[in-house]
XYZ file of C-alpha atoms in Angstrom:
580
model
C -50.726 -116.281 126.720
C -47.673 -118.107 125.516
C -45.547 -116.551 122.472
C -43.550 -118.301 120.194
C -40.301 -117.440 120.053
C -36.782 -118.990 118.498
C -34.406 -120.742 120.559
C -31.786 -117.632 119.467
C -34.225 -115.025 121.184
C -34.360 -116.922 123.914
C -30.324 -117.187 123.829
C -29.780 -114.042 123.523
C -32.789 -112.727 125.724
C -30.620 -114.942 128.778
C -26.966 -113.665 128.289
C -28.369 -110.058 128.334
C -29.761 -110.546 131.478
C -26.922 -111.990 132.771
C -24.770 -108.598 131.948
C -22.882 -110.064 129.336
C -21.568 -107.188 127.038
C -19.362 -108.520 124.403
C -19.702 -112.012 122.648
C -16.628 -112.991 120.642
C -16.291 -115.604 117.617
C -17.123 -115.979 114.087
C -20.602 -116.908 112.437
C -21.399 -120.127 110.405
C -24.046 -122.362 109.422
C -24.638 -123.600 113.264
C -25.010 -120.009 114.843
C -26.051 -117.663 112.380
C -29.729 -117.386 114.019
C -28.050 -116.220 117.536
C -25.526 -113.529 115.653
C -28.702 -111.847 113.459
C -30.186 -111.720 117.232
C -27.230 -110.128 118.613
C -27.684 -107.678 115.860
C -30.828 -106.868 117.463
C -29.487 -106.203 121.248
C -28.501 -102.818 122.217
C -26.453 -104.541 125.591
C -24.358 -106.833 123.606
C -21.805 -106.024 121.153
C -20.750 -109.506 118.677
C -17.606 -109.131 118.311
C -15.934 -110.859 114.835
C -12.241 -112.404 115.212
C -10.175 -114.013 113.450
C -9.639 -116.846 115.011
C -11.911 -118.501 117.427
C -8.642 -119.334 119.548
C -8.101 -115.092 119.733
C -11.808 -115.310 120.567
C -11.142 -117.351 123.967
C -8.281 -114.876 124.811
C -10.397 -111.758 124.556
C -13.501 -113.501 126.339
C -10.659 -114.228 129.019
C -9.582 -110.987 129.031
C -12.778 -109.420 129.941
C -13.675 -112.014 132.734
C -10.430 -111.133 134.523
C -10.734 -107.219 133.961
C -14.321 -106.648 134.521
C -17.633 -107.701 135.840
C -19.292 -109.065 133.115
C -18.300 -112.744 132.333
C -16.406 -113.244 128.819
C -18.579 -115.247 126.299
C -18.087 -116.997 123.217
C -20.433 -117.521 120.334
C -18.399 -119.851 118.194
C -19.571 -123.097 115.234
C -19.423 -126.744 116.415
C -15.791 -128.584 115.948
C -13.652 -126.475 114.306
C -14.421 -123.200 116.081
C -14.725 -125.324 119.508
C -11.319 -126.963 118.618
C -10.057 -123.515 117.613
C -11.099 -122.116 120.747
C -9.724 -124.832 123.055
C -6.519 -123.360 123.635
C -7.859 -120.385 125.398
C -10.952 -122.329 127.438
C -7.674 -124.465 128.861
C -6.547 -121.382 129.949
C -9.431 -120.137 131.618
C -10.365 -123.528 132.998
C -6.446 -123.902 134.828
C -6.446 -120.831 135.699
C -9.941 -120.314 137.383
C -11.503 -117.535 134.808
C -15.293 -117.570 134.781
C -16.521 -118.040 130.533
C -19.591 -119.411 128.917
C -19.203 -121.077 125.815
C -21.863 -120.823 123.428
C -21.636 -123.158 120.550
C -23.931 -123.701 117.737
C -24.904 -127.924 117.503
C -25.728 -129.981 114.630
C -29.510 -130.919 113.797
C -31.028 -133.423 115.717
C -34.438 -133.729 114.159
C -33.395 -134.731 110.880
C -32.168 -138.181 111.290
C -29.459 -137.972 109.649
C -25.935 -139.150 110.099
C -22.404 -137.309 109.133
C -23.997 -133.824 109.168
C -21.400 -131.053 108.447
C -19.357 -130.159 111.793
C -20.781 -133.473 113.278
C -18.091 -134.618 116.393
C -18.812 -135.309 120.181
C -18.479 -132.251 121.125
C -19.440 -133.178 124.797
C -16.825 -135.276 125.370
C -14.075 -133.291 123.594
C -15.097 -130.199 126.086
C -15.528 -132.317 129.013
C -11.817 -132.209 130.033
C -11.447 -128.265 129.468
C -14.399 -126.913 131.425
C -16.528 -127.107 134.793
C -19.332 -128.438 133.233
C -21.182 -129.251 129.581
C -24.393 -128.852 128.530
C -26.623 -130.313 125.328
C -29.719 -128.385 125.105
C -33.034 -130.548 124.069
C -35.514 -128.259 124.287
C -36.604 -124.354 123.930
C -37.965 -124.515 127.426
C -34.532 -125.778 128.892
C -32.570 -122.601 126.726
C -32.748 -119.946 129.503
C -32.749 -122.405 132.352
C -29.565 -123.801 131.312
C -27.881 -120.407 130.190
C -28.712 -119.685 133.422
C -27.057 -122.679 135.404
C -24.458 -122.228 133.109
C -23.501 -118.957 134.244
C -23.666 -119.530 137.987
C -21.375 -122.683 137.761
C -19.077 -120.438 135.640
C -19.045 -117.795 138.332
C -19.430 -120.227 141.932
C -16.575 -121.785 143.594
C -13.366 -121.911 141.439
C -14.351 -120.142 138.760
C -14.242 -121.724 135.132
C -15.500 -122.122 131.715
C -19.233 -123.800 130.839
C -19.666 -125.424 127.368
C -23.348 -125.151 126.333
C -24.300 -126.334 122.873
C -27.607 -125.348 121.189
C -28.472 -127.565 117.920
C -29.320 -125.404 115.184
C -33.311 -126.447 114.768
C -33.538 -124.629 118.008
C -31.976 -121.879 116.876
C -34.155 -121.456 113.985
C -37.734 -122.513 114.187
C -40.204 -121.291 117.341
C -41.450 -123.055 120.238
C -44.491 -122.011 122.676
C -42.766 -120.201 125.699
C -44.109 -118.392 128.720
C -45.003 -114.845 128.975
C -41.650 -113.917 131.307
C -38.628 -115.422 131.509
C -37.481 -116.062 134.916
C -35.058 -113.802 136.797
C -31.189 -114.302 136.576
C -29.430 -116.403 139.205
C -27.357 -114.743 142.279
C -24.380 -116.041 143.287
C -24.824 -117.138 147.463
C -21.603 -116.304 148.613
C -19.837 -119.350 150.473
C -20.131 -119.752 154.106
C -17.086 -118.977 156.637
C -14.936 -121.291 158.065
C -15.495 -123.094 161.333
C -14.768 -120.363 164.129
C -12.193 -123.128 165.929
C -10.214 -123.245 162.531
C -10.157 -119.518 162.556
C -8.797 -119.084 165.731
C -6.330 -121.927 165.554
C -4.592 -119.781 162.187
C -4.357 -116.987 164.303
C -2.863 -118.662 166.715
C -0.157 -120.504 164.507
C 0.243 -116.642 162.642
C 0.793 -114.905 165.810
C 3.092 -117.654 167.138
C 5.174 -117.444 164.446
C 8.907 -115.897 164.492
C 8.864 -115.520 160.918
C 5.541 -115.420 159.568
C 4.750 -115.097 155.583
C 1.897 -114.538 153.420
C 2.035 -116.255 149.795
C -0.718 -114.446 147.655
C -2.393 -116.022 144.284
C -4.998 -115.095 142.213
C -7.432 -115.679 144.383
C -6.082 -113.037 146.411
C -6.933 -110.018 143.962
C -10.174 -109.222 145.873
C -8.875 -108.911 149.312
C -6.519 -106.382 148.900
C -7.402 -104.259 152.003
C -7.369 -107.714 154.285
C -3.751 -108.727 153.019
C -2.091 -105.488 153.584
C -3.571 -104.973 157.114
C -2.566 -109.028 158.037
C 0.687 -107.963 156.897
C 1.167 -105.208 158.331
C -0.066 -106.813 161.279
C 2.302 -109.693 161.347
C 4.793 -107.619 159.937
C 5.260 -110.503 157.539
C 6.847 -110.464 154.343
C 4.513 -110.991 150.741
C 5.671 -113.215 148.203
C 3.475 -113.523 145.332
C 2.415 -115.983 142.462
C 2.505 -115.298 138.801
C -1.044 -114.251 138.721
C -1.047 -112.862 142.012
C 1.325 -109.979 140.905
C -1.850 -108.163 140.713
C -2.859 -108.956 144.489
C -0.592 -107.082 146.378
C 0.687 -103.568 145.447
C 4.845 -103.619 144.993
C 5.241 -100.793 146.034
C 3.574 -101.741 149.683
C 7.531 -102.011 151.903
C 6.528 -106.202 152.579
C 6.100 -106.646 149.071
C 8.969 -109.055 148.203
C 8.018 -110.382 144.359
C 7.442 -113.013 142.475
C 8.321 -116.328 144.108
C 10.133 -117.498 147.481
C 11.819 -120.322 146.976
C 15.223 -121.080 144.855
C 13.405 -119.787 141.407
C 12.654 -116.629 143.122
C 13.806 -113.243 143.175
C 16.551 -112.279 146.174
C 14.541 -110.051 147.869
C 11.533 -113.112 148.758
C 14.450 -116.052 149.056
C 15.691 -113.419 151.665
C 12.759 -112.286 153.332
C 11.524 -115.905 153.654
C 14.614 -118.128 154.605
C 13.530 -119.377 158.063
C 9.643 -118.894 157.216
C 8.528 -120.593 160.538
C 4.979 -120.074 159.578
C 2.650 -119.041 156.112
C -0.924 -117.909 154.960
C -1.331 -118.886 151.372
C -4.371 -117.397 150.290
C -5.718 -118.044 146.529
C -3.077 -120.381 145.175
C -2.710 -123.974 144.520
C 0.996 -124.455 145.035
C 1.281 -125.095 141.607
C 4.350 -125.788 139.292
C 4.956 -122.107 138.152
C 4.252 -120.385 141.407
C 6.848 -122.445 143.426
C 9.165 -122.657 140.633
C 9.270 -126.711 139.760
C 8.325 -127.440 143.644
C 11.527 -125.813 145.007
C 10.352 -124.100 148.222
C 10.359 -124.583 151.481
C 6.797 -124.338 153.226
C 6.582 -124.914 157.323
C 4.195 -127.015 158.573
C 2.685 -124.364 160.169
C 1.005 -123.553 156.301
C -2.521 -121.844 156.496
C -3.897 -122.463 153.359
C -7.303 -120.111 152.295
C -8.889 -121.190 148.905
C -12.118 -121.040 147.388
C -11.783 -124.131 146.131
C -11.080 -127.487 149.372
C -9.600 -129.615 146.977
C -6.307 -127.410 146.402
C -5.439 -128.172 150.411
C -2.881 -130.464 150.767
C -1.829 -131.399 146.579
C 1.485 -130.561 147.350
C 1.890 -129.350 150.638
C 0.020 -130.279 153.778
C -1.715 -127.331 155.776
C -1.742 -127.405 159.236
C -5.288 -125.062 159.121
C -7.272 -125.485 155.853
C -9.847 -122.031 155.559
C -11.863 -123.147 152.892
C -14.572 -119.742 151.418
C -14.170 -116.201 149.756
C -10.890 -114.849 150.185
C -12.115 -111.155 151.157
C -14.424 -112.006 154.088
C -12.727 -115.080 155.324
C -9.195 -113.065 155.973
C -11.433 -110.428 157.511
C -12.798 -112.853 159.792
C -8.985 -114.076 160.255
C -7.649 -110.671 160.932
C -10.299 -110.189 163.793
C -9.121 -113.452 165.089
C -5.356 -111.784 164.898
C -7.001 -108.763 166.881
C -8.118 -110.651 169.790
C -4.882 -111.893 170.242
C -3.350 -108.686 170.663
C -1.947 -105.900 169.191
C -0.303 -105.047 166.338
C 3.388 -106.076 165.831
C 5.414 -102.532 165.954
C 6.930 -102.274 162.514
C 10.078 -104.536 161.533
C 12.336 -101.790 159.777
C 15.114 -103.897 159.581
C 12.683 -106.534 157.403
C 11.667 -103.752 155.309
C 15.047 -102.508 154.595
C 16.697 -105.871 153.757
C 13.665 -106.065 151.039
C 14.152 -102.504 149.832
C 17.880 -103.157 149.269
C 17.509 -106.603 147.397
C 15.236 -104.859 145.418
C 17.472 -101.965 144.617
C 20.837 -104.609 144.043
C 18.724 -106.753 141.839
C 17.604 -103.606 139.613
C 21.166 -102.328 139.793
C 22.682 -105.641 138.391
C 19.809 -105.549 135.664
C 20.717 -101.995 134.779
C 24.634 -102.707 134.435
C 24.400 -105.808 132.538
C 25.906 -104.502 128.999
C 23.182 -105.425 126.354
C 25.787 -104.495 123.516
C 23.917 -102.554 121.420
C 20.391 -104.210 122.400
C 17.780 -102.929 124.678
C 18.191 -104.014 128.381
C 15.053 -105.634 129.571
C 15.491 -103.945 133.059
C 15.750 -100.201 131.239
C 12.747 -101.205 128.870
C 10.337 -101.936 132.043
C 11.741 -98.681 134.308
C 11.350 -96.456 131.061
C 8.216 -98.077 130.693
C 7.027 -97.862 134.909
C 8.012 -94.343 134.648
C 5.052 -93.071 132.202
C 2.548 -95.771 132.457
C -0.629 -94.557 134.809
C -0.808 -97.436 137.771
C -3.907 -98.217 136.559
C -3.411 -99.403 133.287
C -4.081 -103.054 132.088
C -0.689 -104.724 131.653
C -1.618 -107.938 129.653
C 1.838 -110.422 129.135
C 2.090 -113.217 126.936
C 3.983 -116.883 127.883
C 7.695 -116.868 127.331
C 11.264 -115.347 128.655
C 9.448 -112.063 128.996
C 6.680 -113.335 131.058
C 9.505 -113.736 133.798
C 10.937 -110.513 132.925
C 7.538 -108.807 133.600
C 7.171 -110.504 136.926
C 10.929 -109.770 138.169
C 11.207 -106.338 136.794
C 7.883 -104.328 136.194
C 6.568 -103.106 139.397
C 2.562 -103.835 140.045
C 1.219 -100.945 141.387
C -2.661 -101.249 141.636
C -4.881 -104.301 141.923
C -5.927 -106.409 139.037
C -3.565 -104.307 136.780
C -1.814 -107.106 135.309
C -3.085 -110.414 133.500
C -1.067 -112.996 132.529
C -1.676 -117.187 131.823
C -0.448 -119.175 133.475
C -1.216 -123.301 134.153
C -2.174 -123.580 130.696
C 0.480 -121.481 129.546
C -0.837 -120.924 126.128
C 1.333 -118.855 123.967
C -0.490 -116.540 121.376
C -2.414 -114.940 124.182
C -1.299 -111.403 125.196
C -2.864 -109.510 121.627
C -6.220 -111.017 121.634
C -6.585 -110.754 125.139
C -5.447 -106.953 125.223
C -8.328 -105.967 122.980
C -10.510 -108.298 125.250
C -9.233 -105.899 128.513
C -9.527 -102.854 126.563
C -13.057 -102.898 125.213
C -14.066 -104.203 128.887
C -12.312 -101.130 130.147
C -12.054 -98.159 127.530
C -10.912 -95.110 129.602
C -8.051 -97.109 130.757
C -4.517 -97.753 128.984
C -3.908 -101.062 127.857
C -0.108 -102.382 126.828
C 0.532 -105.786 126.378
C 4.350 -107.371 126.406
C 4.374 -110.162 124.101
C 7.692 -112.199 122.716
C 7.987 -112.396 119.300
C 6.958 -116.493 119.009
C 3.947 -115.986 121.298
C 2.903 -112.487 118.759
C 3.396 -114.196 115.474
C 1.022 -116.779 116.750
C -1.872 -114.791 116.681
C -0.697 -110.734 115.204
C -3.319 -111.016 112.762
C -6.234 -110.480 115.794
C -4.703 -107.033 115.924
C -7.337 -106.607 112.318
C -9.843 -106.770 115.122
C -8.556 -104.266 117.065
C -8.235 -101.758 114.485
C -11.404 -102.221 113.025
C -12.849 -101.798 116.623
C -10.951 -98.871 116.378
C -9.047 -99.608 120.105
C -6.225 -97.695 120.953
C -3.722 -100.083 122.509
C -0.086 -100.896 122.330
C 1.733 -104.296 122.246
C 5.600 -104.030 123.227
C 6.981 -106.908 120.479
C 10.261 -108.584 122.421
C 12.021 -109.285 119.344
C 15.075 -111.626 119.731
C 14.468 -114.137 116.803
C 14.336 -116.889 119.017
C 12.058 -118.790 121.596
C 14.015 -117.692 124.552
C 12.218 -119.246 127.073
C 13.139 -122.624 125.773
C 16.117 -121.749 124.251
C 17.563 -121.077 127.824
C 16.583 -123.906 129.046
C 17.957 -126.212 125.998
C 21.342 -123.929 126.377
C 21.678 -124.909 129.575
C 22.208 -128.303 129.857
C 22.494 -129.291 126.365
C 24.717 -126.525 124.827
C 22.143 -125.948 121.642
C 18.995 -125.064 121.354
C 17.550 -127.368 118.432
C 14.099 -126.057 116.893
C 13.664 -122.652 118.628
C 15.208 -120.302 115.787
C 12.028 -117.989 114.323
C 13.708 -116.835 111.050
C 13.363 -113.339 110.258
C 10.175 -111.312 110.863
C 8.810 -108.480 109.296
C 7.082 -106.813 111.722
C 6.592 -103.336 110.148
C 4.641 -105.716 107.510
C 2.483 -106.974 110.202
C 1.911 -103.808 111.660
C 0.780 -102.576 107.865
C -1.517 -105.662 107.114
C -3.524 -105.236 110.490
C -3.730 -101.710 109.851
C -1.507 -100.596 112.727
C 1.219 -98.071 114.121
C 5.003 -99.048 113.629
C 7.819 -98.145 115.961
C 11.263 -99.766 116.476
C 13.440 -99.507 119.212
C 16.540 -100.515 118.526
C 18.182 -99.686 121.792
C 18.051 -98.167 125.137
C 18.972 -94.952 123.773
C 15.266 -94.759 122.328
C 13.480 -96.286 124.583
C 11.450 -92.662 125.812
C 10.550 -91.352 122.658
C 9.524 -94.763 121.243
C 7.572 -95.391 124.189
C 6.378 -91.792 123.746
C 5.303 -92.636 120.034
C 3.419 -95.617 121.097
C 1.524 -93.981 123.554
C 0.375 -91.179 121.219
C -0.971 -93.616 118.940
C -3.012 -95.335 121.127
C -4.373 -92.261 122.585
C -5.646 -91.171 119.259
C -7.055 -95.075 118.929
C -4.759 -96.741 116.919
C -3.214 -99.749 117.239
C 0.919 -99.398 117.776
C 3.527 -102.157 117.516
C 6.366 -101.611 118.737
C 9.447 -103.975 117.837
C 11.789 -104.005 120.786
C 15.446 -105.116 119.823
C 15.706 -106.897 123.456
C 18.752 -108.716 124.872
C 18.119 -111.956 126.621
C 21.569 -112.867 127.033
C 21.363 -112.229 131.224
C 18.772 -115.222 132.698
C 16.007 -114.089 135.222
C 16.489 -115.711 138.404
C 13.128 -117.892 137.377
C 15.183 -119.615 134.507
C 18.283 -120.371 136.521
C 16.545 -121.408 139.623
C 14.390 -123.821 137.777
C 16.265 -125.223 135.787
C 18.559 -126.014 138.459
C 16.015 -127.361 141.606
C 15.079 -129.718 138.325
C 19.180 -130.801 137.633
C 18.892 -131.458 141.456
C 15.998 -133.874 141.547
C 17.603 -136.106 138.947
C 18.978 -139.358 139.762
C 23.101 -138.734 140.448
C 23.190 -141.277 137.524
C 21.078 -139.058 135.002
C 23.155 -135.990 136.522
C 26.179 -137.531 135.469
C 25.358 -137.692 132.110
C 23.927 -134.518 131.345
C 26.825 -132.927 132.823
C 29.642 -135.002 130.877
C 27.534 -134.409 127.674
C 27.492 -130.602 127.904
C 31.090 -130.585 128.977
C 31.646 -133.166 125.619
C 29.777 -130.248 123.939
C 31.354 -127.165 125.010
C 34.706 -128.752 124.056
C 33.870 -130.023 120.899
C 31.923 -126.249 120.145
């Protein structure tokens, strides 16, 4: 016999069968039928923000440091528009999300209803697909669909709106719902293109493997192809967290002129390269300044990434896990292992040890030095803690000098590149994963943009810290206006008190002023969060030395100017220096 139930029972009835655990936004008129639900569920936990944007961070957050795929329960227009920010984050950078967003009456015929925008075509351009639910029979179905084309392919966010007369008043529905969807994994490349990326691999004098994102889950595969190749590792932003630094082919962030010295070393004369979970993009090659042979074998999830920017000689389209295990069997066939390159590994090991050395010496008069901040820092932090980093000059500081050391470990945005990110999205990793430590690294612009989500975290009662880089300025740009225009209009923050903020959300305070500190403040920070507080600590940091992602950048850009637009920028910074 069919029951009547609400379109919000049914809502709610789908996402806990699809394992979500946490739903993140704020209620209003539109959604307050599916948050009383949520108050019903013992599997979900609605989680109130304070800002729908901190909402898409945490949802994020939980997506790339669990199982269970971040969801947001959020009002039509102004909580969608608030959350945009961080569903163009998870849409560029492939993070599976459902959006779940209240809709305005459609039975009532009436025009210039409260909250009333196309919210279809706003979302269209952010996520993998949209939805505009009709009907109560089409709720589950769609939540449903939703969820698999968050989770297949590429992952990415799903907007699905719900009008609120759904929501609210019954509707004749079966007996059972139907069973959640499973995700058919993709098939395996053609055999022949298999074998014919062995072949170019094994060929090679100088092989490489260039390791995004996508990477993360084949962590056993990549080490054994390297090893096997004896092939040096370069890595993407994101795909810090792919490949263990501490492995002796791990090279860094980068490999072309943006990169650090031990990859632009390891890779000059890269005859041939397996990219595996990357796109090539803007960030990871540092403004499009490598060098990739034609002998490029390009894995990715998603075909459309093969050949953007760089033409692939083999194109392995799947899974990244069981096509490189089906690649290194391939590699097998053809013979043994390479014996081990010591001389490779060395030449990495000491660019690695010369680039920390000229970090460490660099006089930060009076200031903390970024490289002593990250080995204080490396020294105490378990390898499995959840480094989250925010976007600015210390996003490139993370990636040059904090050593990855397990899997997934570190989360950071990138395409997107929306500031504001790191302190939502650490309480997103940490409720997703409470026995583990959770820091976040977040410049002082990107923190002020969103420090009041921290509220949430204290309330929630989450002990996590957030390492405040606290130079006054936006450094990223600032370094990049200094450089070629000698002043750095619009990037000054004015003065911040962040023992305020730290009050007002309820939180720990610690300063370090300089390196002198640096253990016990660390130390301090620590304790807190063990005893589940919330600790912000304001870091006094130097930026006055340039990570070799600034300078490399900025320069492969000067280069690709026309000589006559070279000419000009130079004799107008020269005009500038002179004139002070």
């Amino acid at each position: 016999m069919a029951k009547q139930r609400t379109g919000a029972w049914l809502a709610v009835q789908a996402l806990e069968r699809l394992g979500v655990r946490y739903t993140f936004g704020i209620p209003g008129v539109h959604n307050t039928e599916i948050y009383d639900e949520l108050n019903s569920s013992a599997l979900i936990t609605p989680v109130l923000v304070t800002h729908e944007g901190g909402a898409a961070f945490m949802a994020d957050a939980v997506s790339r440091t669990s199982d269970s795929t971040g969801t947001l329960v959020i009002v039509p227009a102004a909580g969608a528009t608030h959350a945009a920010s961080g569903i163009g984050e998870a849409f560029l950078d492939g993070i599976p999300m459902l959006v779940i967003c209240g809709g305005i009456r459609r039975d009532s015929g009436r025009r210039y209803q409260l909250h009333e925008i196309d919210q279809q075509g706003f979302m269209r351009g952010l996520t993998k697909a949209c939805f505009l639910i009709e009907r109560h029979a089409d709720i589950v179905p769609t939540l449903y669909q939703a969820w698999r084309i968050a989770n297949e392919g590429e992952p990415g966010p799903v907007f699905v709106e719900i009008p609120v007369e759904l929501q609210l008043f019954p509707a004749d529905v079966g007996d059972e719902l139907p069973a959640p969807p499973r995700l058919e994994p993709p098939p395996l490349p053609p055999a022949e293109a298999l074998r014919r990326a062995a072949e170019l691999l094994r060929g090679a004098r100088r092989p490489g493997l260039f390791l995004g994102w996508g990477a993360r889950g084949a962590g056993a595969q990549t080490r054994a192809i390297a090893d096997y190749l004896q092939a040096p590792v370069a890595t993407t932003l994101q795909g810090l967290s792919a490949f263990e630094a501490q492995h002796p082919l791990h090279c860094g962030f980068g490999f072309g002129a943006a990169a650090v010295p031990a990859a632009r070393g390891a890779f000059e004369g890269c005859d041939a390269m397996l990219a595996v979970g990357t796109r090539f993009g803007e960030i990871a090659t540092g403004s499009y300044g490598v060098a990739v042979p034609a002998a490029l074998v390009h894995q990715d999830i998603n075909p459309a990434v093969f050949d953007a920017n760089y033409p692939a000689a083999v194109r392995l389209p799947g899974d990244a896990a069981p096509v490189l295990t089906a690649l290194l069997a391939e590699l097998q066939r053809l013979g043994p292992a390479r014996a081990p390159d010591g001389a490779l590994q060395q030449r990495i090991a000491r660019a690695k040890a010369d680039y920390q050395r000229a970090w460490l010496a660099h006089d930060s008069r009076g200031r903390v030095n970024p490289a002593r901040f990250f080995q204080a820092l490396r020294e105490v932090l378990p390898d499995d803690a959840i480094t989250v980093v925010d976007d600015g000059n210390h996003t490139y500081l993370t990636a040059e000098l904090f050593p990855v050391r397990s899997l997934g470990s570190l989360i950071v945005p990138t395409d997107f590149n929306a500031m504001g990110y790191a302190a939502p999205a650490a309480i997103g990793a940490k409720l997703a994963n409470p026995r583990r430590e959770v820091v976040a690294i977040i410049g002082d612009g990107a923190f002020m943009m969103s420090c009041m989500e921290l509220v949430s975290a204290t309330r929630l009662g989450l002990g996590l810290v957030c390492f405040i880089f606290h130079d006054g300025e936006l450094s990223q740009i600032a370094q990049a206006q200094q450089i070629p225009y000698n002043r750095k209009p619009c990037t000054a923050l004015g003065a911040v008190d962040f023992a305020g903020v730290a009050q007002a959300t309820g939180a720990d305070y610690v300063a370090i002023a300089n390196d002198a500190q640096l253990a016990e403040g660390i130390a301090r920070a620590r304790a807190s969060a063990a005893r589940g507080r919330v600790a912000v600590v304001d870091v006094a940091i130097d930026y006055s030395r340039r990570t070799a992602f600034t300078e490399g950048a900025v320069k492969v850009n000067f280069r690709r100017f026309p000589l006559a637009q070279r000419l000009r920028m130079v004799t107008r910074a020269v005009k500038r220096r002179i004139s002070g």
